mmCIF file of C-alpha atoms in Angstrom:
data_model
loop_
_atom_site.group_PDB
_atom_site.id
_atom_site.type_symbol
_atom_site.label_atom_id
_atom_site.label_comp_id
_atom_site.label_asym_id
_atom_site.label_seq_id
_atom_site.Cartn_x
_atom_site.Cartn_y
_atom_site.Cartn_z
ATOM 1 C CA LYS A 178 -4.998 -17.580 27.825
ATOM 2 C CA ALA A 179 -8.247 -16.246 26.180
ATOM 3 C CA GLY A 180 -7.632 -14.550 22.930
ATOM 4 C CA VAL A 181 -9.028 -11.142 21.763
ATOM 5 C CA THR A 182 -12.673 -10.797 21.926
ATOM 6 C CA GLN A 183 -14.934 -8.378 20.152
ATOM 7 C CA THR A 184 -18.510 -7.816 20.921
ATOM 8 C CA PRO A 185 -21.050 -7.815 19.153
ATOM 9 C CA ARG A 186 -20.065 -9.948 16.403
ATOM 10 C CA TYR A 187 -22.716 -8.763 14.051
ATOM 11 C CA LEU A 188 -24.534 -5.621 13.960
ATOM 12 C CA ILE A 189 -27.178 -3.817 11.680
ATOM 13 C CA LYS A 190 -27.863 -0.285 11.974
ATOM 14 C CA THR A 191 -29.488 2.370 9.683
ATOM 15 C CA ARG A 192 -28.002 5.637 8.245
ATOM 16 C CA GLY A 193 -27.658 8.376 10.574
ATOM 17 C CA GLN A 194 -27.491 6.262 13.727
ATOM 18 C CA GLN A 195 -24.431 5.820 15.859
ATOM 19 C CA VAL A 196 -22.729 2.734 17.015
ATOM 20 C CA THR A 197 -20.334 1.414 19.540
ATOM 21 C CA LEU A 198 -18.156 -1.620 19.251
ATOM 22 C CA SER A 199 -16.048 -3.284 21.983
ATOM 23 C CA CYS A 200 -12.886 -5.012 22.358
ATOM 24 C CA SER A 201 -11.461 -6.917 25.169
ATOM 25 C CA PRO A 202 -7.577 -7.548 24.595
ATOM 26 C CA ILE A 203 -5.666 -10.547 25.539
ATOM 27 C CA SER A 204 -4.990 -10.421 29.340
ATOM 28 C CA GLY A 205 -1.653 -8.255 29.912
ATOM 29 C CA HIS A 206 -1.975 -6.460 26.625
ATOM 30 C CA ARG A 207 -1.922 -2.850 26.946
ATOM 31 C CA SER A 208 -2.084 -1.690 23.245
ATOM 32 C CA VAL A 209 -5.358 -2.116 21.161
ATOM 33 C CA SER A 210 -5.486 -1.212 17.456
ATOM 34 C CA TRP A 211 -8.721 -0.899 15.413
ATOM 35 C CA TYR A 212 -8.933 -1.621 11.676
ATOM 36 C CA GLN A 213 -11.678 -1.330 9.056
ATOM 37 C CA GLN A 214 -11.775 -4.093 6.478
ATOM 38 C CA THR A 215 -13.802 -3.823 3.264
ATOM 39 C CA PRO A 216 -13.547 -5.631 -0.239
ATOM 40 C CA GLY A 217 -12.671 -2.415 -1.904
ATOM 41 C CA GLN A 218 -10.300 -0.806 0.517
ATOM 42 C CA GLY A 219 -8.932 -3.843 2.256
ATOM 43 C CA LEU A 220 -7.392 -3.381 5.825
ATOM 44 C CA GLN A 221 -7.177 0.198 6.946
ATOM 45 C CA PHE A 222 -5.789 1.219 10.178
ATOM 46 C CA LEU A 223 -8.192 3.430 12.300
ATOM 47 C CA PHE A 224 -6.210 4.102 15.583
ATOM 48 C CA GLU A 225 -4.236 2.551 18.344
ATOM 49 C CA TYR A 226 -4.474 2.932 22.062
ATOM 50 C CA PHE A 227 -1.804 2.394 24.497
ATOM 51 C CA SER A 228 -2.299 2.836 28.177
ATOM 52 C CA GLU A 229 -5.594 4.842 27.649
ATOM 53 C CA THR A 230 -3.984 7.304 25.415
ATOM 54 C CA GLN A 231 -4.503 7.413 21.581
ATOM 55 C CA ARG A 232 -1.039 6.774 20.154
ATOM 56 C CA ASN A 233 -1.658 6.590 16.457
ATOM 57 C CA LYS A 234 -4.407 7.614 14.121
ATOM 58 C CA GLY A 235 -5.136 6.667 10.749
ATOM 59 C CA ASN A 236 -6.899 8.757 7.872
ATOM 60 C CA PHE A 237 -10.521 8.544 8.985
ATOM 61 C CA PRO A 238 -13.151 11.277 9.575
ATOM 62 C CA GLY A 239 -13.866 12.585 13.109
ATOM 63 C CA ARG A 240 -17.013 10.482 13.099
ATOM 64 C CA PHE A 241 -14.702 7.585 14.104
ATOM 65 C CA SER A 242 -13.492 7.771 17.672
ATOM 66 C CA GLY A 243 -12.336 5.393 20.300
ATOM 67 C CA ARG A 244 -11.180 5.181 23.721
ATOM 68 C CA GLN A 245 -9.466 2.755 26.118
ATOM 69 C CA PHE A 246 -10.282 1.899 29.802
ATOM 70 C CA SER A 247 -7.890 1.236 32.605
ATOM 71 C CA ASN A 248 -8.270 -2.347 32.179
ATOM 72 C CA SER A 249 -7.213 -2.011 28.419
ATOM 73 C CA ARG A 250 -10.602 -2.813 26.994
ATOM 74 C CA SER A 251 -11.299 -0.451 24.173
ATOM 75 C CA GLU A 252 -14.398 0.911 22.654
ATOM 76 C CA MET A 253 -14.884 2.360 19.019
ATOM 77 C CA ASN A 254 -17.599 4.580 18.154
ATOM 78 C CA VAL A 255 -18.875 5.639 14.781
ATOM 79 C CA SER A 256 -21.388 8.483 14.795
ATOM 80 C CA THR A 257 -23.812 9.476 11.959
ATOM 81 C CA LEU A 258 -23.494 6.169 10.063
ATOM 82 C CA GLU A 259 -23.064 6.258 6.354
ATOM 83 C CA LEU A 260 -23.629 3.290 3.908
ATOM 84 C CA GLY A 261 -19.878 3.137 3.132
ATOM 85 C CA ASP A 262 -19.181 2.418 7.019
ATOM 86 C CA SER A 263 -20.542 -0.978 6.311
ATOM 87 C CA ALA A 264 -17.309 -3.230 6.942
ATOM 88 C CA LEU A 265 -15.639 -5.896 9.138
ATOM 89 C CA TYR A 266 -14.169 -3.996 12.037
ATOM 90 C CA LEU A 267 -11.090 -5.747 13.582
ATOM 91 C CA CYS A 268 -9.454 -5.149 16.909
ATOM 92 C CA ALA A 269 -6.000 -6.226 17.623
ATOM 93 C CA SER A 270 -4.088 -6.256 20.786
ATOM 94 C CA ARG A 271 -0.527 -6.408 21.776
ATOM 95 C CA LEU A 272 1.782 -6.154 24.723
ATOM 96 C CA GLY A 273 2.635 -2.742 23.707
ATOM 97 C CA GLY A 274 5.650 -1.802 25.445
ATOM 98 C CA ARG A 275 8.386 -3.551 23.437
ATOM 99 C CA ALA A 276 9.450 -3.303 19.827
ATOM 100 C CA ARG A 277 9.337 -7.025 19.354
ATOM 101 C CA ASP A 278 5.915 -7.911 20.397
ATOM 102 C CA THR A 279 3.205 -8.960 17.837
ATOM 103 C CA GLN A 280 -0.432 -7.995 17.371
ATOM 104 C CA TYR A 281 -3.113 -10.586 17.818
ATOM 105 C CA PHE A 282 -6.480 -10.138 15.997
ATOM 106 C CA GLY A 283 -9.863 -10.640 17.328
ATOM 107 C CA PRO A 284 -12.725 -12.186 15.276
ATOM 108 C CA GLY A 285 -14.246 -8.861 14.074
ATOM 109 C CA THR A 286 -17.645 -7.216 14.406
ATOM 110 C CA ARG A 287 -19.479 -7.234 10.974
ATOM 111 C CA LEU A 288 -21.501 -3.794 10.735
ATOM 112 C CA THR A 289 -23.861 -3.515 8.122
ATOM 113 C CA VAL A 290 -25.525 -0.065 7.610
ATOM 114 C CA LEU A 291 -28.936 0.074 5.777
ATOM 115 C CA ALA B 736 4.579 7.272 3.183
ATOM 116 C CA GLN B 737 4.983 3.282 3.546
ATOM 117 C CA THR B 738 3.249 1.201 1.143
ATOM 118 C CA VAL B 739 2.664 -2.371 0.628
ATOM 119 C CA THR B 740 1.911 -4.280 -2.513
ATOM 120 C CA GLN B 741 0.645 -7.756 -3.225
ATOM 121 C CA SER B 742 0.511 -8.191 -6.907
ATOM 122 C CA GLN B 743 -1.120 -11.519 -6.908
ATOM 123 C CA PRO B 744 -4.927 -11.144 -6.049
ATOM 124 C CA GLU B 745 -5.434 -14.911 -6.290
ATOM 125 C CA MET B 746 -3.164 -18.000 -6.515
ATOM 126 C CA SER B 747 -3.647 -21.772 -6.776
ATOM 127 C CA VAL B 748 -1.738 -24.745 -5.535
ATOM 128 C CA GLN B 749 -2.054 -28.362 -5.685
ATOM 129 C CA GLU B 750 -2.098 -30.146 -2.330
ATOM 130 C CA ALA B 751 1.266 -31.191 -1.023
ATOM 131 C CA GLU B 752 3.016 -28.853 -3.572
ATOM 132 C CA THR B 753 4.898 -25.558 -2.878
ATOM 133 C CA VAL B 754 3.614 -22.076 -3.387
ATOM 134 C CA THR B 755 5.070 -18.590 -3.061
ATOM 135 C CA LEU B 756 3.218 -15.421 -2.380
ATOM 136 C CA SER B 757 4.940 -12.070 -3.379
ATOM 137 C CA CYS B 758 5.023 -8.776 -1.473
ATOM 138 C CA THR B 759 6.828 -5.644 -1.941
ATOM 139 C CA TYR B 760 7.124 -2.618 0.245
ATOM 140 C CA ASP B 761 8.367 0.769 -0.005
ATOM 141 C CA THR B 762 9.891 2.614 3.044
ATOM 142 C CA SER B 763 12.741 5.050 4.042
ATOM 143 C CA GLU B 764 13.001 3.642 7.583
ATOM 144 C CA SER B 765 15.789 1.125 8.479
ATOM 145 C CA ASP B 766 14.023 -0.398 11.633
ATOM 146 C CA TYR B 767 10.629 -2.053 10.857
ATOM 147 C CA TYR B 768 8.944 -5.441 10.955
ATOM 148 C CA LEU B 769 7.107 -7.473 8.465
ATOM 149 C CA PHE B 770 4.409 -9.904 8.817
ATOM 150 C CA TRP B 771 2.342 -12.411 6.799
ATOM 151 C CA TYR B 772 -1.192 -12.925 8.287
ATOM 152 C CA LYS B 773 -3.719 -15.516 7.177
ATOM 153 C CA GLN B 774 -7.386 -14.937 7.088
ATOM 154 C CA PRO B 775 -9.551 -18.222 6.673
ATOM 155 C CA PRO B 776 -13.255 -17.883 5.659
ATOM 156 C CA SER B 777 -14.036 -17.866 9.497
ATOM 157 C CA ARG B 778 -12.509 -14.319 9.184
ATOM 158 C CA GLN B 779 -10.093 -14.595 12.354
ATOM 159 C CA MET B 780 -6.836 -13.038 11.403
ATOM 160 C CA ILE B 781 -3.829 -15.302 12.235
ATOM 161 C CA LEU B 782 -0.252 -14.283 12.489
ATOM 162 C CA VAL B 783 1.866 -16.769 10.078
ATOM 163 C CA ILE B 784 5.339 -15.393 10.294
ATOM 164 C CA ARG B 785 7.256 -12.299 10.988
ATOM 165 C CA GLN B 786 10.553 -10.872 10.189
ATOM 166 C CA GLU B 787 12.647 -8.192 11.892
ATOM 167 C CA ALA B 788 14.390 -5.867 9.170
ATOM 168 C CA TYR B 789 17.530 -5.914 11.107
ATOM 169 C CA LYS B 790 17.856 -9.638 10.991
ATOM 170 C CA GLN B 791 19.471 -11.026 7.534
ATOM 171 C CA GLN B 792 18.331 -14.614 8.247
ATOM 172 C CA ASN B 793 14.977 -15.378 6.715
ATOM 173 C CA ALA B 794 12.300 -16.377 9.309
ATOM 174 C CA THR B 795 10.908 -19.856 9.408
ATOM 175 C CA GLU B 796 7.825 -21.507 10.932
ATOM 176 C CA ASN B 797 7.362 -25.077 10.195
ATOM 177 C CA ARG B 798 6.057 -25.146 6.648
ATOM 178 C CA PHE B 799 6.283 -21.589 6.227
ATOM 179 C CA SER B 800 9.263 -19.680 5.337
ATOM 180 C CA VAL B 801 10.087 -16.113 3.919
ATOM 181 C CA ASN B 802 12.572 -14.662 1.340
ATOM 182 C CA PHE B 803 13.426 -11.250 2.803
ATOM 183 C CA GLN B 804 15.318 -9.229 0.467
ATOM 184 C CA LYS B 805 15.835 -5.758 2.104
ATOM 185 C CA ALA B 806 17.648 -4.074 -0.635
ATOM 186 C CA ALA B 807 14.873 -5.016 -2.986
ATOM 187 C CA LYS B 808 12.154 -4.354 -0.565
ATOM 188 C CA SER B 809 10.627 -7.683 -1.139
ATOM 189 C CA PHE B 810 9.256 -10.193 1.513
ATOM 190 C CA SER B 811 7.842 -13.342 -0.180
ATOM 191 C CA LEU B 812 5.990 -16.147 1.706
ATOM 192 C CA LYS B 813 6.744 -19.813 0.709
ATOM 193 C CA ILE B 814 4.328 -22.432 1.768
ATOM 194 C CA SER B 815 5.720 -25.905 1.525
ATOM 195 C CA ASP B 816 3.678 -29.201 1.353
ATOM 196 C CA SER B 817 0.354 -27.259 1.042
ATOM 197 C CA GLN B 818 -2.567 -28.495 2.815
ATOM 198 C CA LEU B 819 -6.302 -27.845 2.407
ATOM 199 C CA GLY B 820 -6.176 -25.884 5.600
ATOM 200 C CA ASP B 821 -3.947 -23.437 4.220
ATOM 201 C CA ALA B 822 -6.696 -22.116 1.963
ATOM 202 C CA ALA B 823 -7.352 -18.420 2.978
ATOM 203 C CA MET B 824 -6.526 -14.866 2.261
ATOM 204 C CA TYR B 825 -2.943 -14.041 2.933
ATOM 205 C CA PHE B 826 -1.877 -10.566 3.822
ATOM 206 C CA CYS B 827 1.474 -8.916 3.922
ATOM 207 C CA ALA B 828 1.994 -6.300 6.605
ATOM 208 C CA TYR B 829 4.539 -3.707 7.368
ATOM 209 C CA ARG B 830 5.087 -2.285 10.846
ATOM 210 C CA SER B 831 6.681 1.143 11.100
ATOM 211 C CA SER B 832 8.711 2.212 14.021
ATOM 212 C CA THR B 833 6.068 4.254 15.271
ATOM 213 C CA TYR B 834 3.976 0.824 15.313
ATOM 214 C CA LYS B 835 1.827 1.891 12.608
ATOM 215 C CA TYR B 836 0.686 -1.145 10.661
ATOM 216 C CA ILE B 837 0.150 -1.076 6.885
ATOM 217 C CA PHE B 838 -1.423 -4.180 5.076
ATOM 218 C CA GLY B 839 -1.335 -5.193 1.572
ATOM 219 C CA THR B 840 -4.384 -5.905 -0.331
ATOM 220 C CA GLY B 841 -4.316 -9.704 0.186
ATOM 221 C CA THR B 842 -3.668 -12.760 -1.884
ATOM 222 C CA ARG B 843 -6.396 -15.380 -1.797
ATOM 223 C CA LEU B 844 -4.873 -18.786 -1.858
ATOM 224 C CA LYS B 845 -6.788 -21.754 -3.072
ATOM 225 C CA VAL B 846 -5.517 -25.364 -2.465
ATOM 226 C CA LEU B 847 -6.782 -27.891 -4.921
ATOM 227 C CA ALA B 848 -7.175 -31.447 -3.702
#
């Protein structure tokens, strides 16, 4: 079974631009979560989508948004990029319906904001 | 609010030796899960082991085992017979009853040949 895939793997943007990152979960997984990883803040939870609905949200400004499609693929959008948005963005998927399931991570998208 | 603390930013271990990574957490929930994830230099986060809070028995996966002390809110990871491939960042994670994950700041493990 293929793992979680994320595209693109690397991205360079300038301040003020917007960016969209994509995540394809493991086949059959209905939950997708997004995380921001930086050296200073570590891994911080952005949001979780389950069956096209946002189920959980972390403490990030409204510039960070996401959505999930009917095939469970998810996109994350960051508008009006700031230098501090430079980070590794990780996506994780899990089955989503049962308490015992585990989340599996993708390789991440490295975003650099200049 | 739940918190996860990893007090060891970096640890070293000789190849074939045993090392223990520490993790403490704070929560008022009774139903939760705890995880250890490994992130090698390639950056792909990999699940190492998980523990359900309602289980008293410590989880074990081959050379990896945990010491789960629920009353003390402690969840340490023991790696036996350390191998060069074990070198990575290790993250302790807490999953709440509402499926929210909280990660510790990580421990960088170096394995010395």
